[in-house]
Amino acid sequence: MSWEEMYTCSATCPCGKGKITQTSYGDDWNRYKDGPVVIECEECAKKYKVEEVTHHGLLASDGSWSTYYLTPKDYPDYEGPKESDLYPATRNQYQDFPVWLIENYTEDELRGVLNQLKNTTSSAKLTGIAAGIREAHKKAKKTVRVGEIAKTVEAALEKYPEHVGNKIQREEIRKKESDARAAYVKEKRKHQTVIDLQR
Ligand SMILES: [Zn+2]
């Protein structure tokens, strides 16, 4: 069960007087893990922090790997638009089914679903979005009765106008946030250096 040190990679720190190191470990089960990247130079440790960015391969079998960046300690955090500043945390279908509907479907989509529900006696005949909502309803509410699903959708439509953070509102802020974060990271990279750890 114990991890054994395998090897330590290192790089020269920015001032040139010390080292940045990372030790890798292995165990009896042929599992491996990398320890933290440590700035061993006192001077540079005062000025920089290490940021780890994990990359994932396209396939699960490609695994993941990390790039480590030296970042000036006083570099500001992201302060741009955030969904979480504007709206409360999203609810899932188990916590609050009507709110989940509001946050994931437009008012028009839900009216379309209600229309399908009003015109059928069997939820097995529902198609498209309505079929998806039936499946979610089955899991969360343990029923696929048309009348029960219709009640839930009606509850969502009733709350829709005053609910803060519906699907379209959230999509808008998410787009803004992801654009702003991409710009923030692009700028930050100009102030960082990749730590080139060598065995
Ligand atoms: Zn140094």
Short mmCIF file of C-alpha atoms and ligand atoms in Angstrom, two decimals:
data_model
loop_
_atom_site.label_atom_id
_atom_site.label_comp_id
_atom_site.label_asym_id
_atom_site.label_seq_id
_atom_site.Cartn_x
_atom_site.Cartn_y
_atom_site.Cartn_z
CA MET A 1 0.00 0.00 0.00
CA SER A 2 2.93 2.36 0.38
CA TRP A 3 4.16 4.74 -2.27
CA GLU A 4 7.85 4.60 -3.08
CA GLU A 5 9.83 7.44 -4.59
CA MET A 6 10.69 6.58 -8.18
CA TYR A 7 12.52 9.62 -9.48
CA THR A 8 12.61 13.40 -9.23
CA CYS A 9 12.43 15.78 -12.16
CA SER A 10 13.81 19.26 -11.89
CA ALA A 11 14.14 22.59 -13.62
CA THR A 12 16.23 25.66 -12.88
CA CYS A 13 14.27 28.40 -11.14
CA PRO A 14 13.92 31.88 -12.75
CA CYS A 15 16.72 33.48 -10.71
CA GLY A 16 19.04 30.65 -11.70
CA LYS A 17 20.26 29.94 -8.18
CA GLY A 18 17.90 27.15 -7.23
CA LYS A 19 15.60 24.41 -8.45
CA ILE A 20 11.98 23.52 -9.05
CA THR A 21 11.33 19.83 -8.46
CA GLN A 22 8.66 17.19 -8.78
CA THR A 23 8.96 13.69 -7.38
CA SER A 24 7.10 10.75 -8.91
CA TYR A 25 5.96 7.74 -6.92
CA GLY A 26 5.04 4.15 -7.64
CA ASP A 27 3.55 1.32 -5.61
CA ASP A 28 3.53 -2.49 -5.67
CA TRP A 29 0.48 -2.48 -7.92
CA ASN A 30 2.32 -0.65 -10.70
CA ARG A 31 0.40 2.49 -10.07
CA TYR A 32 2.16 5.80 -10.49
CA LYS A 33 1.50 9.31 -9.31
CA ASP A 34 3.27 12.64 -9.48
CA GLY A 35 3.86 14.64 -6.33
CA PRO A 36 3.46 18.42 -6.17
CA VAL A 37 5.73 20.75 -8.09
CA VAL A 38 7.82 22.54 -5.48
CA ILE A 39 9.78 25.77 -5.87
CA GLU A 40 12.80 24.98 -3.74
CA CYS A 41 14.43 28.38 -4.17
CA GLU A 42 13.47 30.70 -1.31
CA GLU A 43 13.70 33.83 -3.41
CA CYS A 44 11.60 32.47 -6.27
CA ALA A 45 9.08 30.87 -3.90
CA LYS A 46 8.34 34.38 -2.62
CA LYS A 47 7.66 35.69 -6.12
CA TYR A 48 5.91 32.82 -7.87
CA LYS A 49 3.22 30.22 -7.42
CA VAL A 50 2.69 27.07 -9.48
CA GLU A 51 -0.44 26.67 -11.57
CA GLU A 52 -1.29 23.18 -12.79
CA VAL A 53 -3.38 22.79 -15.94
CA THR A 54 -4.62 19.26 -16.56
CA HIS A 55 -5.20 18.12 -20.13
CA HIS A 56 -7.40 15.19 -21.04
CA GLY A 57 -6.92 13.08 -24.15
CA LEU A 58 -9.78 12.64 -26.59
CA LEU A 59 -10.26 9.08 -25.40
CA ALA A 60 -10.35 7.92 -21.77
CA SER A 61 -7.47 5.56 -22.64
CA ASP A 62 -5.32 8.56 -23.59
CA GLY A 63 -5.27 9.48 -19.92
CA SER A 64 -4.43 12.94 -18.69
CA TRP A 65 -1.29 14.99 -18.24
CA SER A 66 -0.39 18.30 -16.70
CA THR A 67 1.38 21.46 -17.69
CA TYR A 68 2.81 23.51 -14.84
CA TYR A 69 3.15 27.26 -15.05
CA LEU A 70 5.09 29.67 -12.90
CA THR A 71 2.74 32.55 -12.15
CA PRO A 72 3.66 35.83 -10.47
CA LYS A 73 2.07 35.70 -7.01
CA ASP A 74 0.45 39.10 -7.45
CA TYR A 75 -1.20 38.18 -10.76
CA PRO A 76 -4.92 38.94 -10.29
CA ASP A 77 -7.56 36.22 -10.24
CA TYR A 78 -10.35 36.14 -12.80
CA GLU A 79 -12.80 38.89 -12.00
CA GLY A 80 -14.97 38.94 -15.12
CA PRO A 81 -18.65 38.03 -15.48
CA LYS A 82 -19.77 34.87 -13.65
CA GLU A 83 -23.01 32.92 -13.78
CA SER A 84 -22.71 32.37 -10.03
CA ASP A 85 -22.68 36.13 -9.36
CA LEU A 86 -25.92 36.62 -11.25
CA TYR A 87 -27.98 33.54 -10.49
CA PRO A 88 -28.30 31.00 -7.70
CA ALA A 89 -26.87 27.50 -8.19
CA THR A 90 -28.84 25.40 -10.67
CA ARG A 91 -31.23 22.78 -9.30
CA ASN A 92 -31.42 19.26 -10.65
CA GLN A 93 -34.58 17.29 -11.39
CA TYR A 94 -34.42 15.55 -8.02
CA GLN A 95 -34.17 18.75 -6.02
CA ASP A 96 -36.84 20.78 -7.78
CA PHE A 97 -38.33 19.40 -10.97
CA PRO A 98 -40.19 22.55 -12.13
CA VAL A 99 -37.12 24.74 -11.54
CA TRP A 100 -34.97 22.21 -13.40
CA LEU A 101 -37.37 22.52 -16.34
CA ILE A 102 -37.15 26.33 -16.26
CA GLU A 103 -33.37 26.25 -16.19
CA ASN A 104 -33.05 23.76 -19.04
CA TYR A 105 -35.94 24.52 -21.40
CA THR A 106 -37.36 27.70 -22.89
CA GLU A 107 -40.93 28.76 -22.17
CA ASP A 108 -41.85 27.92 -25.79
CA GLU A 109 -40.33 24.46 -25.50
CA LEU A 110 -42.33 23.76 -22.34
CA ARG A 111 -45.54 25.02 -23.98
CA GLY A 112 -44.86 22.59 -26.83
CA VAL A 113 -44.39 19.77 -24.32
CA LEU A 114 -47.61 20.67 -22.51
CA ASN A 115 -49.40 20.71 -25.85
CA GLN A 116 -48.19 17.18 -26.60
CA LEU A 117 -49.25 16.06 -23.12
CA LYS A 118 -52.75 17.53 -23.57
CA ASN A 119 -53.16 15.65 -26.84
CA THR A 120 -52.23 12.16 -25.81
CA THR A 121 -53.33 9.60 -23.28
CA SER A 122 -50.10 7.64 -23.24
CA SER A 123 -46.74 9.16 -22.33
CA ALA A 124 -45.08 6.41 -24.39
CA LYS A 125 -46.17 8.36 -27.48
CA LEU A 126 -44.33 11.54 -26.51
CA THR A 127 -41.53 12.58 -28.86
CA GLY A 128 -38.51 14.89 -28.81
CA ILE A 129 -38.05 17.08 -25.75
CA ALA A 130 -41.27 15.72 -24.25
CA ALA A 131 -39.87 12.18 -24.36
CA GLY A 132 -36.73 13.38 -22.58
CA ILE A 133 -38.79 15.07 -19.88
CA ARG A 134 -40.85 11.88 -19.46
CA GLU A 135 -37.62 9.92 -18.79
CA ALA A 136 -36.41 12.49 -16.26
CA HIS A 137 -39.86 12.45 -14.63
CA LYS A 138 -39.74 8.67 -14.39
CA LYS A 139 -36.42 8.80 -12.54
CA ALA A 140 -37.14 11.72 -10.25
CA LYS A 141 -40.89 11.43 -9.66
CA LYS A 142 -41.34 7.68 -10.21
CA THR A 143 -44.29 8.17 -12.54
CA VAL A 144 -44.84 8.50 -16.28
CA ARG A 145 -48.55 9.28 -16.04
CA VAL A 146 -49.48 11.96 -18.56
CA GLY A 147 -51.54 13.87 -15.99
CA GLU A 148 -48.68 13.94 -13.48
CA ILE A 149 -46.10 15.11 -16.03
CA ALA A 150 -48.55 17.79 -17.25
CA LYS A 151 -49.00 19.06 -13.66
CA THR A 152 -45.23 19.40 -13.26
CA VAL A 153 -44.84 21.21 -16.59
CA GLU A 154 -47.74 23.52 -15.70
CA ALA A 155 -46.06 24.32 -12.38
CA ALA A 156 -42.89 25.25 -14.26
CA LEU A 157 -44.78 27.46 -16.73
CA GLU A 158 -46.57 29.21 -13.87
CA LYS A 159 -43.27 30.07 -12.16
CA TYR A 160 -41.46 30.84 -15.41
CA PRO A 161 -41.97 34.64 -15.66
CA GLU A 162 -40.66 35.48 -12.18
CA HIS A 163 -37.90 32.85 -12.02
CA VAL A 164 -34.47 34.48 -12.10
CA GLY A 165 -32.02 32.43 -14.16
CA ASN A 166 -34.03 30.63 -16.84
CA LYS A 167 -32.44 28.71 -19.71
CA ILE A 168 -31.94 31.67 -22.07
CA GLN A 169 -30.66 33.97 -19.31
CA ARG A 170 -28.13 31.35 -18.19
CA GLU A 171 -26.99 30.57 -21.73
CA GLU A 172 -26.30 34.26 -22.25
CA ILE A 173 -24.15 34.68 -19.12
CA ARG A 174 -22.39 31.34 -19.71
CA LYS A 175 -21.32 32.49 -23.16
CA LYS A 176 -20.08 35.81 -21.76
CA GLU A 177 -18.28 34.06 -18.93
CA SER A 178 -16.57 31.51 -21.15
CA ASP A 179 -15.42 34.22 -23.62
CA ALA A 180 -14.13 36.40 -20.77
CA ARG A 181 -12.34 33.47 -19.10
CA ALA A 182 -10.69 32.52 -22.40
CA ALA A 183 -9.45 36.11 -22.83
CA TYR A 184 -8.26 36.17 -19.20
CA VAL A 185 -6.28 32.95 -19.61
CA LYS A 186 -4.81 34.10 -22.93
CA GLU A 187 -3.51 37.29 -21.29
CA LYS A 188 -2.32 35.45 -18.17
CA ARG A 189 -0.26 33.01 -20.25
CA LYS A 190 1.84 35.97 -21.44
CA HIS A 191 2.88 36.54 -17.81
CA GLN A 192 3.60 32.89 -17.05
CA THR A 193 6.41 30.51 -17.91
CA VAL A 194 6.03 26.81 -18.50
CA ILE A 195 8.10 24.83 -16.00
CA ASP A 196 10.22 22.51 -18.12
CA LEU A 197 10.83 19.61 -15.74
CA GLN A 198 13.53 17.18 -16.86
CA ARG A 199 14.61 13.85 -15.48
ZN ZN B 1 15.38 31.11 -7.73
#
